[in-house]
PDB file of C-alpha atoms in Angstrom:
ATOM      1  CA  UNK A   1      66.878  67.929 233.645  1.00 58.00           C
ATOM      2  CA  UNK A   2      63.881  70.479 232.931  1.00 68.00           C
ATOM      3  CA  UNK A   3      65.159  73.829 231.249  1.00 84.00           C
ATOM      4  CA  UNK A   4      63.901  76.311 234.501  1.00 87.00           C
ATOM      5  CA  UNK A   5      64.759  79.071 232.339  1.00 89.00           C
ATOM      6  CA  UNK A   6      61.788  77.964 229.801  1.00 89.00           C
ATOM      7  CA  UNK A   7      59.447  75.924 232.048  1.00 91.00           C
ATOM      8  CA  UNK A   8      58.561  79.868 233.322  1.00 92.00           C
ATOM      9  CA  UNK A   9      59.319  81.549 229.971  1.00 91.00           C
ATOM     10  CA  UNK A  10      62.058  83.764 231.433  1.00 89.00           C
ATOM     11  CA  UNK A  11      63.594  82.207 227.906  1.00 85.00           C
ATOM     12  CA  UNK A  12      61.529  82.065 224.642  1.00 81.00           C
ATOM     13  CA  UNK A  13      60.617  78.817 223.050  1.00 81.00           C
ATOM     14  CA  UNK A  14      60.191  78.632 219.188  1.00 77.00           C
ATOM     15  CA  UNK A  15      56.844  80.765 219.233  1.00 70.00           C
ATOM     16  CA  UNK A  16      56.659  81.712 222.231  1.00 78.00           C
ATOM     17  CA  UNK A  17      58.175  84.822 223.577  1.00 78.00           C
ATOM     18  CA  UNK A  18      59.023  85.700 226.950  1.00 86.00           C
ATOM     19  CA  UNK A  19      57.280  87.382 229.626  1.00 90.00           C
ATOM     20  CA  UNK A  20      60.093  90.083 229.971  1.00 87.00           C
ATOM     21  CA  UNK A  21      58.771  92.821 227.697  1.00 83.00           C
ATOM     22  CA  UNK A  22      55.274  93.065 229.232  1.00 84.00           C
ATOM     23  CA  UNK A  23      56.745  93.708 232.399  1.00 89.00           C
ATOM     24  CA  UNK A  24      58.214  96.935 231.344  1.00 91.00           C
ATOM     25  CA  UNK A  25      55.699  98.800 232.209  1.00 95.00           C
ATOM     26  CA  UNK A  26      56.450  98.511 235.774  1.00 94.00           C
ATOM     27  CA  UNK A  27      58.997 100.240 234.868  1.00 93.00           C
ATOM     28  CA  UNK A  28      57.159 103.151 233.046  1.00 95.00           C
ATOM     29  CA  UNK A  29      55.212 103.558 235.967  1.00 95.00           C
ATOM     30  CA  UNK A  30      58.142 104.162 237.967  1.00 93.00           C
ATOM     31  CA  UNK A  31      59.504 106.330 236.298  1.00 93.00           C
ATOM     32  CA  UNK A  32      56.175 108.597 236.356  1.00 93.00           C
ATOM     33  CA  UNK A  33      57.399 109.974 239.845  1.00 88.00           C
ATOM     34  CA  UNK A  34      60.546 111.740 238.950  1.00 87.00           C
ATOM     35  CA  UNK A  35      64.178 110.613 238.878  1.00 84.00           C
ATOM     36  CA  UNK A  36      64.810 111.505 242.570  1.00 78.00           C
ATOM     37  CA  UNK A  37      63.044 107.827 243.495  1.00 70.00           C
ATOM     38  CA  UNK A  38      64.895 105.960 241.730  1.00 70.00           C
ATOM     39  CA  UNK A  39      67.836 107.461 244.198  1.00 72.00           C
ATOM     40  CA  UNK A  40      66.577 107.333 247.353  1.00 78.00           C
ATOM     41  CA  UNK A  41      66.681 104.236 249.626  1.00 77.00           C
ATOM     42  CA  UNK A  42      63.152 103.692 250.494  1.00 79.00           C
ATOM     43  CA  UNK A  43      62.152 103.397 246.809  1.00 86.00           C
ATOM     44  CA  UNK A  44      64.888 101.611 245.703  1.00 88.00           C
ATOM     45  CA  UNK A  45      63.409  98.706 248.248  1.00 90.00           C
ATOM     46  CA  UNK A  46      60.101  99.576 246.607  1.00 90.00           C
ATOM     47  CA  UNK A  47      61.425  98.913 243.730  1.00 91.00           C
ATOM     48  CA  UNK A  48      63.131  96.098 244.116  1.00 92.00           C
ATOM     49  CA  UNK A  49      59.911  94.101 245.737  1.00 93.00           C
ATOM     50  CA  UNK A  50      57.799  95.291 243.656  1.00 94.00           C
ATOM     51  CA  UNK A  51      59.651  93.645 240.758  1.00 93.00           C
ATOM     52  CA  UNK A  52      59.866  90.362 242.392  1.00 94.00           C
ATOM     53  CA  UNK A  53      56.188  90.298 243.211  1.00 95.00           C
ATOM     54  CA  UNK A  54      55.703  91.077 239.066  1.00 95.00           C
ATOM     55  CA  UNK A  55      58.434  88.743 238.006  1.00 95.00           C
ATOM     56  CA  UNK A  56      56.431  86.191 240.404  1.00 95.00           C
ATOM     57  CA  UNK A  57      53.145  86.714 239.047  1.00 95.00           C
ATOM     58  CA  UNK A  58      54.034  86.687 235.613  1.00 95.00           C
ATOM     59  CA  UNK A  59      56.419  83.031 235.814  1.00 95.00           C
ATOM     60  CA  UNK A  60      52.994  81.857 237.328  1.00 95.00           C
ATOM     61  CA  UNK A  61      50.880  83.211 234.564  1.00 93.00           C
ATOM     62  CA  UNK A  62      52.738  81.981 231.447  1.00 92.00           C
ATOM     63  CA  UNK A  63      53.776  78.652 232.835  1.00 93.00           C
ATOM     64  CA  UNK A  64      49.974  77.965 233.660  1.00 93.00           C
ATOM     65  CA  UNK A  65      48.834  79.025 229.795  1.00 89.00           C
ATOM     66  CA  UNK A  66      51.381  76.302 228.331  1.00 89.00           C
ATOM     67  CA  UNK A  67      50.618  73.976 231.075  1.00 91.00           C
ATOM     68  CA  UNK A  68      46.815  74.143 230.043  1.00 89.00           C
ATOM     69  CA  UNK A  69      47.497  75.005 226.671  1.00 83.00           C
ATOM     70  CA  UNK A  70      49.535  71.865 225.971  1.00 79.00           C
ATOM     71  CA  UNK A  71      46.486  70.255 224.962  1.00 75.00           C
ATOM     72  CA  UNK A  72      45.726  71.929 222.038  1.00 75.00           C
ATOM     73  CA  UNK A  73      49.127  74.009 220.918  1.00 77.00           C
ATOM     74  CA  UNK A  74      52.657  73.139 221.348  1.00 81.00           C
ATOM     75  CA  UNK A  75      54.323  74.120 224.501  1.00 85.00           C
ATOM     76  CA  UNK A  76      57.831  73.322 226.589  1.00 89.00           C
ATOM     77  CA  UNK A  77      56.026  72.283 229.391  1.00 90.00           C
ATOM     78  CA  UNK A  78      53.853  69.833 227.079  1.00 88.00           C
ATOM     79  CA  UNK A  79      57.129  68.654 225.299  1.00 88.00           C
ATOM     80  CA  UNK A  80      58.670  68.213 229.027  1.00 89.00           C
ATOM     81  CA  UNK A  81      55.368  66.002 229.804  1.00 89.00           C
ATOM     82  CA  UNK A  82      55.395  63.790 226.724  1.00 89.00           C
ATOM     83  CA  UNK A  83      59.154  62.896 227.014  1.00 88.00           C
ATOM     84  CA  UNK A  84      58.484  62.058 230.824  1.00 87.00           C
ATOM     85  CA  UNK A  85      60.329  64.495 232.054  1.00 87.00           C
ATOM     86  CA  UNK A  86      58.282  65.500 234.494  1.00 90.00           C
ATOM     87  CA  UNK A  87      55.251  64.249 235.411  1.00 91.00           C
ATOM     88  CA  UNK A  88      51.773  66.594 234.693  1.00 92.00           C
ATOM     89  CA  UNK A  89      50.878  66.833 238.086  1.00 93.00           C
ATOM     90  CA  UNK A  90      54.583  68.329 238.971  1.00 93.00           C
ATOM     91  CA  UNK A  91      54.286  70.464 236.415  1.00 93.00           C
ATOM     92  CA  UNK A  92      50.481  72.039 237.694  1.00 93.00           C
ATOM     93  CA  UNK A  93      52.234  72.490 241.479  1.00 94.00           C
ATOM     94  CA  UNK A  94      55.464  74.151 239.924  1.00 94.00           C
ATOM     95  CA  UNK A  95      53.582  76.501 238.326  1.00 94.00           C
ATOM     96  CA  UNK A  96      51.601  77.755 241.616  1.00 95.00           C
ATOM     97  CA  UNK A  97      55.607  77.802 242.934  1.00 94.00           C
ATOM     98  CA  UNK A  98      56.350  81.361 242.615  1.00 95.00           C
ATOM     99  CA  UNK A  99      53.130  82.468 243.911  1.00 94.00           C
ATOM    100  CA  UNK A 100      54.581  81.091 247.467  1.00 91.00           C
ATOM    101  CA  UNK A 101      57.867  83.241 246.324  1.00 88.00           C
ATOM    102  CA  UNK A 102      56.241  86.205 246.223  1.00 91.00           C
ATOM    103  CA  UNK A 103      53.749  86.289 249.241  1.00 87.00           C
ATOM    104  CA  UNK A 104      56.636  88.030 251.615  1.00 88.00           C
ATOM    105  CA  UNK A 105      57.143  91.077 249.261  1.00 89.00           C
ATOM    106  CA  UNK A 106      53.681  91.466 248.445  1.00 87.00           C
ATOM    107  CA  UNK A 107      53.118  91.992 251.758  1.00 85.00           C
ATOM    108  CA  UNK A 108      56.089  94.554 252.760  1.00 87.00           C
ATOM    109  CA  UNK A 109      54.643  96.343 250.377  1.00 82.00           C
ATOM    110  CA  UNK A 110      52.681  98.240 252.355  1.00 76.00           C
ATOM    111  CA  UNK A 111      50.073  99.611 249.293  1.00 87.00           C
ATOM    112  CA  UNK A 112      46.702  98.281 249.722  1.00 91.00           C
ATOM    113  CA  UNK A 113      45.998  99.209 246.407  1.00 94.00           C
ATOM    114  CA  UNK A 114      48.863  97.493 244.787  1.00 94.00           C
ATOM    115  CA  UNK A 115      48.663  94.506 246.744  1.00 92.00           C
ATOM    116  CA  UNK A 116      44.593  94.638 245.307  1.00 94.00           C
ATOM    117  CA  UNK A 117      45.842  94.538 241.551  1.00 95.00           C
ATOM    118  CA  UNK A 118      48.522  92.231 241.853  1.00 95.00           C
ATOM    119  CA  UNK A 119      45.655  89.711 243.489  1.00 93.00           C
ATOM    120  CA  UNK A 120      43.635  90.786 240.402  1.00 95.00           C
ATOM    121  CA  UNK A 121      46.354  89.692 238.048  1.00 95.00           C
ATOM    122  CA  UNK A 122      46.762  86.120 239.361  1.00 95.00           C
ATOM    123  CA  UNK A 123      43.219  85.901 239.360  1.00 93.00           C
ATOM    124  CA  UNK A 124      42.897  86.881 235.547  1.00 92.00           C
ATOM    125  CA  UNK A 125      45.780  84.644 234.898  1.00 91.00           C
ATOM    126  CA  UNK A 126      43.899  81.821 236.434  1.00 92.00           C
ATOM    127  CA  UNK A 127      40.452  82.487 234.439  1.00 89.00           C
ATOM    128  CA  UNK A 128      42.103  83.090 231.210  1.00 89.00           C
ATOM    129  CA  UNK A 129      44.422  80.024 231.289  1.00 86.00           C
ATOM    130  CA  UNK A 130      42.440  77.717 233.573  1.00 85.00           C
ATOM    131  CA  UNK A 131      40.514  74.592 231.540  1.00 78.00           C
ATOM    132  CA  UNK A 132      37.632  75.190 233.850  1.00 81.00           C
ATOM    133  CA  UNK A 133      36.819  79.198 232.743  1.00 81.00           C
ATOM    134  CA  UNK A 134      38.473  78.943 228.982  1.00 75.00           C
ATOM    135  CA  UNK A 135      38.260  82.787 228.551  1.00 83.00           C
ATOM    136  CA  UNK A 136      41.168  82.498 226.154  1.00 78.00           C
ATOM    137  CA  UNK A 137      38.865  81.136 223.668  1.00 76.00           C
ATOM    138  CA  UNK A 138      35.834  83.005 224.505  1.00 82.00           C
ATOM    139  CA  UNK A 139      34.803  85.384 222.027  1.00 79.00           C
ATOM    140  CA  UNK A 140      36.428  88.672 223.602  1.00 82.00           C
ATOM    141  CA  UNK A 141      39.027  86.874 225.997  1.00 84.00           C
ATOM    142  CA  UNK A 142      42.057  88.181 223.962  1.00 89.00           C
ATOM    143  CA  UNK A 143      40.953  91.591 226.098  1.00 91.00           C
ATOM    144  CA  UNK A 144      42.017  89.895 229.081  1.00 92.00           C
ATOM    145  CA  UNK A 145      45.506  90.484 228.434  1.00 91.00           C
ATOM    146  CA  UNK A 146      45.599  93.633 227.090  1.00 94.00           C
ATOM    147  CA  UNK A 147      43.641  94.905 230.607  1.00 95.00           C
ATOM    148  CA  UNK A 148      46.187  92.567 232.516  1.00 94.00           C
ATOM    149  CA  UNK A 149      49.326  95.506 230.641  1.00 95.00           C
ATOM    150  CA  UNK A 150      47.210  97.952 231.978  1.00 97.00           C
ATOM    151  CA  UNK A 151      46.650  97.147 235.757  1.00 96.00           C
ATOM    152  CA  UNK A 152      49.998  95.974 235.815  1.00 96.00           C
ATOM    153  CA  UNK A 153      51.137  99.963 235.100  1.00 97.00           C
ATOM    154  CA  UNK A 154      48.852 101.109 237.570  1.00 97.00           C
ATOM    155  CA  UNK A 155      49.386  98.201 240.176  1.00 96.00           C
ATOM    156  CA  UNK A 156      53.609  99.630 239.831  1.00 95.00           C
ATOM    157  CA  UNK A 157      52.136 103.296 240.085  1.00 95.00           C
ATOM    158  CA  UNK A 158      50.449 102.577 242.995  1.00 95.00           C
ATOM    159  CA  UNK A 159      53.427 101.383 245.233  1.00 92.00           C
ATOM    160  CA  UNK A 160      54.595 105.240 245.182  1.00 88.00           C
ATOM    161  CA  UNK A 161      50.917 106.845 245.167  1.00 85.00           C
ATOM    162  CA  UNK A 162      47.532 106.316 246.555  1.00 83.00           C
ATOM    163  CA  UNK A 163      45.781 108.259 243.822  1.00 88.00           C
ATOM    164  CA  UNK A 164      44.987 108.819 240.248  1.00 92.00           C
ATOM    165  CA  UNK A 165      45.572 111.888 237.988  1.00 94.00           C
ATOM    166  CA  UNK A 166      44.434 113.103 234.522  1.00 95.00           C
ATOM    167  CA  UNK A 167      47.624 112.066 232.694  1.00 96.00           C
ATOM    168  CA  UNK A 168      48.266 108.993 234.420  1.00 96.00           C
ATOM    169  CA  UNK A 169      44.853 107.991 233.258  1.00 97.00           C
ATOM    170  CA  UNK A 170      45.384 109.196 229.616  1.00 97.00           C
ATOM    171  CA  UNK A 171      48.304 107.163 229.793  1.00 97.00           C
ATOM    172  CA  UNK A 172      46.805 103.950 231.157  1.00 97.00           C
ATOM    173  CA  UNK A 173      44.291 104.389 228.298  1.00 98.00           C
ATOM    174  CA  UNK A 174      47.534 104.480 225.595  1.00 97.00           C
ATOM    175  CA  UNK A 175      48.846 101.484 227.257  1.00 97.00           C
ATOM    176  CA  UNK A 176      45.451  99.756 226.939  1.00 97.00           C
ATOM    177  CA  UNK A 177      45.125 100.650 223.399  1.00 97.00           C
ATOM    178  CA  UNK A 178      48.891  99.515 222.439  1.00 96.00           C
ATOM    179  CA  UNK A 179      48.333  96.433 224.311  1.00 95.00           C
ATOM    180  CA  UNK A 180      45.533  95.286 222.147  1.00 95.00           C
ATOM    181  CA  UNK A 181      47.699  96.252 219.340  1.00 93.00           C
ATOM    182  CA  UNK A 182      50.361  93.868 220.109  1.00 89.00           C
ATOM    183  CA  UNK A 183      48.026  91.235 221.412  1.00 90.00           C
ATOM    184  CA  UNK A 184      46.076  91.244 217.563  1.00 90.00           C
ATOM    185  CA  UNK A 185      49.855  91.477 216.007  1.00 86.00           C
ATOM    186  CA  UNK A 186      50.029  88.233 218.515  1.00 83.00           C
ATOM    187  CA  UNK A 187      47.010  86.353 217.299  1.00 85.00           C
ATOM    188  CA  UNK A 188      47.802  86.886 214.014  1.00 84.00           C
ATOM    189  CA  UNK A 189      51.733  85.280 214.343  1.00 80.00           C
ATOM    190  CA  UNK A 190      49.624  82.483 216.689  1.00 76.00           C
ATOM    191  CA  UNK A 191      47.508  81.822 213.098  1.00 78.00           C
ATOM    192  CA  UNK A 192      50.303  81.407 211.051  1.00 73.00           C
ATOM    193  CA  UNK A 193      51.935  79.135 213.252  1.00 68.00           C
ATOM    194  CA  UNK A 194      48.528  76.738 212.749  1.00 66.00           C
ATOM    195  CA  UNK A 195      47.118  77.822 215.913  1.00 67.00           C
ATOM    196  CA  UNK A 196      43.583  78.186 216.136  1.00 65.00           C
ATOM    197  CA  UNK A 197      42.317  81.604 218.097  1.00 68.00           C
ATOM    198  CA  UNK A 198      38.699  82.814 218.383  1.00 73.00           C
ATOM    199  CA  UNK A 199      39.510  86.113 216.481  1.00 81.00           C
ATOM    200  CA  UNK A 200      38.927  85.263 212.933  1.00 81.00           C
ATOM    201  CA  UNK A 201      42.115  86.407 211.191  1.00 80.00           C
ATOM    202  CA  UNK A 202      40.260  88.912 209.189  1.00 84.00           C
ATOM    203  CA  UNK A 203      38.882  90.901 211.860  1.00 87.00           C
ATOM    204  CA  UNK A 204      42.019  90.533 213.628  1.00 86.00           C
ATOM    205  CA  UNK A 205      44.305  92.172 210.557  1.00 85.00           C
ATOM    206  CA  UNK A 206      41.667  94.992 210.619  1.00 89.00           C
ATOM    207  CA  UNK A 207      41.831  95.520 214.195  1.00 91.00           C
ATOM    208  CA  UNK A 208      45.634  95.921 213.318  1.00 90.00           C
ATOM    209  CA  UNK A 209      44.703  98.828 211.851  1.00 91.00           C
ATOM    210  CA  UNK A 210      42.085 100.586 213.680  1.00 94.00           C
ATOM    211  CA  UNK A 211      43.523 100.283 216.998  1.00 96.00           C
ATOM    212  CA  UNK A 212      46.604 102.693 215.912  1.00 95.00           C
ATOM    213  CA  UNK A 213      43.824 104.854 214.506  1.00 95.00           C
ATOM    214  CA  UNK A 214      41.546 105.123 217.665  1.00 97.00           C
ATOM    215  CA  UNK A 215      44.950 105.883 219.435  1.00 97.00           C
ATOM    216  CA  UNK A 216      45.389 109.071 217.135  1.00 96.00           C
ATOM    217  CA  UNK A 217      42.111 110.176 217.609  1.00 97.00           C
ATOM    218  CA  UNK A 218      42.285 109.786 221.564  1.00 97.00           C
ATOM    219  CA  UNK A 219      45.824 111.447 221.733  1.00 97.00           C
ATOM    220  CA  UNK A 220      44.656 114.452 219.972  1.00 97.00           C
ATOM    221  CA  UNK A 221      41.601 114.630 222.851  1.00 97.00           C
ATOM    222  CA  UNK A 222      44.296 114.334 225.372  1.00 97.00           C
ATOM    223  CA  UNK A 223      46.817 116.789 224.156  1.00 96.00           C
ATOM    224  CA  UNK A 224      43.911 119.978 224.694  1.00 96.00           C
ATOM    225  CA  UNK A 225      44.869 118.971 228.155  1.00 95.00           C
ATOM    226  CA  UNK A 226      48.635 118.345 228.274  1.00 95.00           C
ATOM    227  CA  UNK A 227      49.964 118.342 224.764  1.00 96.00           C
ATOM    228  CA  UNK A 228      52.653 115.447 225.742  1.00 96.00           C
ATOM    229  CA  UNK A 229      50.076 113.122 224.828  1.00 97.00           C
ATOM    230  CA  UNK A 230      50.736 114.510 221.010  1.00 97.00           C
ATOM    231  CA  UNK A 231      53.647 111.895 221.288  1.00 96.00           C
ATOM    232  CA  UNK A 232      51.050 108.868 220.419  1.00 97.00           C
ATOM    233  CA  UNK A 233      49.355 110.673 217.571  1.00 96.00           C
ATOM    234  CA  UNK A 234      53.036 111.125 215.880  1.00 95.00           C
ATOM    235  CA  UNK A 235      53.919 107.205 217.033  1.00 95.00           C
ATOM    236  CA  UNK A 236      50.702 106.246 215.906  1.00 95.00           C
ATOM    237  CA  UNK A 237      51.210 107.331 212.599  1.00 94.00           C
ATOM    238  CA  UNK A 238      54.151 105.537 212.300  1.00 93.00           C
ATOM    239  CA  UNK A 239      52.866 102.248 212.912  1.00 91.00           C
ATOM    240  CA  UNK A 240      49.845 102.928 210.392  1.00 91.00           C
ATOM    241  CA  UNK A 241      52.123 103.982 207.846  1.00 90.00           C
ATOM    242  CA  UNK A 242      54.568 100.764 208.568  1.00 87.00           C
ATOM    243  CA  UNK A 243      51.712  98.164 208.384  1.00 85.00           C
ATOM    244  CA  UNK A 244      51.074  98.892 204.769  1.00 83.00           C
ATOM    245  CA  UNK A 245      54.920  98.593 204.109  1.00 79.00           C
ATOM    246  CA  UNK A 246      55.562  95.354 206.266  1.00 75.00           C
ATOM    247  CA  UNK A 247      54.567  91.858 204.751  1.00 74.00           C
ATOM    248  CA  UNK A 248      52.824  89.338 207.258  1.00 69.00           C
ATOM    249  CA  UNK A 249      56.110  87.420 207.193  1.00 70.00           C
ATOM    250  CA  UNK A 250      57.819  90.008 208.457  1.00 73.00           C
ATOM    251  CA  UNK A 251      55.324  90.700 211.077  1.00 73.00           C
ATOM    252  CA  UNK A 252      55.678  87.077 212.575  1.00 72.00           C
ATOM    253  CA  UNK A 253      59.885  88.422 212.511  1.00 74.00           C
ATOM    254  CA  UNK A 254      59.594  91.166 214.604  1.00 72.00           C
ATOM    255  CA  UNK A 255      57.134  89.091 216.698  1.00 71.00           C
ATOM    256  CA  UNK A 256      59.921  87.119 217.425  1.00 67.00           C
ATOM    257  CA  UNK A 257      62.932  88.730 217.959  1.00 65.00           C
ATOM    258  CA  UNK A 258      64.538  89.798 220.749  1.00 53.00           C
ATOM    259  CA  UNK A 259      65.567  93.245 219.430  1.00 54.00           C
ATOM    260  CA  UNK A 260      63.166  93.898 216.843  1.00 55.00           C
ATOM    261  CA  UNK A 261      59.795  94.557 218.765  1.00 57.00           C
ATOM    262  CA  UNK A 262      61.715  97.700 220.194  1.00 64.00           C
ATOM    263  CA  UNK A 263      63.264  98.908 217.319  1.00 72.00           C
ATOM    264  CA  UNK A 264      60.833  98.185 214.779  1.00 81.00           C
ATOM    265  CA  UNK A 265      58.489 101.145 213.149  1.00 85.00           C
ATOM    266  CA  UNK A 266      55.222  98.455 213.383  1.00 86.00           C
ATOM    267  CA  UNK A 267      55.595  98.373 216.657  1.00 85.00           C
ATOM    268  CA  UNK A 268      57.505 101.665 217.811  1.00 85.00           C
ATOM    269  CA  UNK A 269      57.509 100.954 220.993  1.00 86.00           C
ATOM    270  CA  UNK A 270      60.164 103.795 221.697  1.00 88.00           C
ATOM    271  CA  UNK A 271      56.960 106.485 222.365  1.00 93.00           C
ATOM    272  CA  UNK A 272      57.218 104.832 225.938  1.00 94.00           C
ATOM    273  CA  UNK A 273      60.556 105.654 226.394  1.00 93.00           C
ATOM    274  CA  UNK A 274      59.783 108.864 225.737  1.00 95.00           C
ATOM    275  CA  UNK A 275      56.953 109.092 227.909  1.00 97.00           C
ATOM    276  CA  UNK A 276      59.417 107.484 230.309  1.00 95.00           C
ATOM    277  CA  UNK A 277      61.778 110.527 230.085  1.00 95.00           C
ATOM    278  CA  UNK A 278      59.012 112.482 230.394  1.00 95.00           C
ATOM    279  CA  UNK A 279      57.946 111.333 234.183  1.00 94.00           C
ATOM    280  CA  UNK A 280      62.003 111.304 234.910  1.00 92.00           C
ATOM    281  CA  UNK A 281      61.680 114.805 233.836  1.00 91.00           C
ATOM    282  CA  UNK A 282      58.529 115.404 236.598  1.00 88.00           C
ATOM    283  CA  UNK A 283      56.283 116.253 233.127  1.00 90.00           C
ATOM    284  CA  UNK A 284      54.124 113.170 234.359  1.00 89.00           C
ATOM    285  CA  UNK A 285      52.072 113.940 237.543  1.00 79.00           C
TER     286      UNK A 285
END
């Protein structure tokens, strides 16, 4: 019997996390709107589809990576394959499955624009995964999935609105920026795990640090316009101040605990919340 539960990653497997935390920031971007959506029946559907068509797309993207990953790095599906649990070309159709799951509610719905970036996902999950692109180990694929957090805010913001404002694109740009912050954090667990990743571990402790740093900078140009964006600077701060207190033992911790990513000062990954309660508040649009 194959383990469902980690065949799609809805449940960790020794290094590897699950796709559950990324997908919060659908629900960020839902929250951007005001409280009265999250109330009224119409959303609530909105809601509720919307999820499915991100839970979809992101069972497809992480089961492809360890599918095509299983080469090179240790993966459940790869452990599934060499016991003979499955066979490798059920496991490539089972993880195209949930694509066909999520066709209905990607079409009800109804937001051109969201049904655009969800397309865009899958495709970037393809090219970064697939054998035949490799971006993952081109020199500035780890960017992919750092963009993918981004459009995946925007693609849940767009189910409610057809356009853009200022502070929805400061915020997309914090999101971006915190994104490549975790994905460097991930690299860098990855390495000392034996994995091999085209950032050289160097650069990729020093990006640790500068990414927090650029955040700072870009919050401080943000909050001349609404001075809510003053939240990263503070939060950004934090996590400088952390790094130089946390050993790189205890970074690969956090990494992988189920608790400790939120609650943990080298990640503080609270400043959404509060941005959250922010756009509950009507502060966001």
């Amino acid at each position: 019997m194959i383990d469902w539960l980690r065949f799609y990653r809805i449940r960790g497997w020794k290094n590897r996390v699950t796709w559950i935390k990324p997908t919060l920031y659908s629900f960020l971007a839902y929250t951007m709107f005001g409280i009265k959506p999250l109330f009224v029946h119409k959303y609530i559907k909105l809601i509720l589809l919307n999820s499915i068509v991100v839970a979809g797309i992101a069972m497809f993207a992480y089961s492809l990576n360890d599918f095509f990953s299983a080469k090179k790095e240790k993966s459940f599906i790869g452990e599934e394959i060499r016991k003979k649990n499955i066979s490798v070309s059920q496991a490539h159709a089972l993880c195209f499955l949930p694509l066909l799951l999520i066709t209905g509610p990607l079409f009800l719905l109804s937001s051109i624009k969201s049904a655009l970036l969800a397309t865009v996902l899958v495709l970037f999950s393809f090219v970064y995964s697939s054998e035949q692109f490799d971006i993952k180990n081109k020199k500035y694929g780890w960017l992919v999935l750092p963009l993918s957090a981004t459009l995946l805010f925007l693609e849940s913001y767009f189910i409610f609105a057809g356009f853009l404002t200022r502070n929805i694109l400061f915020l997309s740009i914090i999101i971006f920026l915190f994104a490549c912050y975790m994905e460097v954090h991930h690299i860098i667990v990855d390495q000392s795990f034996g994995e091999m990743r085209v950032l050289p571990r160097k650069k990729a402790k020093n990006l640790l640090f500068v990414f927090p740093c650029i955040s700072i900078i870009l919050s401080i140009m943000f909050s001349f316009y609404n001075p809510i964006f003053l939240v990263t600077a503070i939060f950004s701060i934090v996590r400088t101040f952390s790094l130089r207190c946390t050993r790189e033992k205890d970074l690969v911790r956090i990494r992988l605990s189920s608790t400790r990513p939120f609650l943990s000062p080298v990640y503080s990954s609270y400043e959404f919340l509060i941005y959250g309660l922010f756009g509950l508040a009507g502060w966001m649009i």
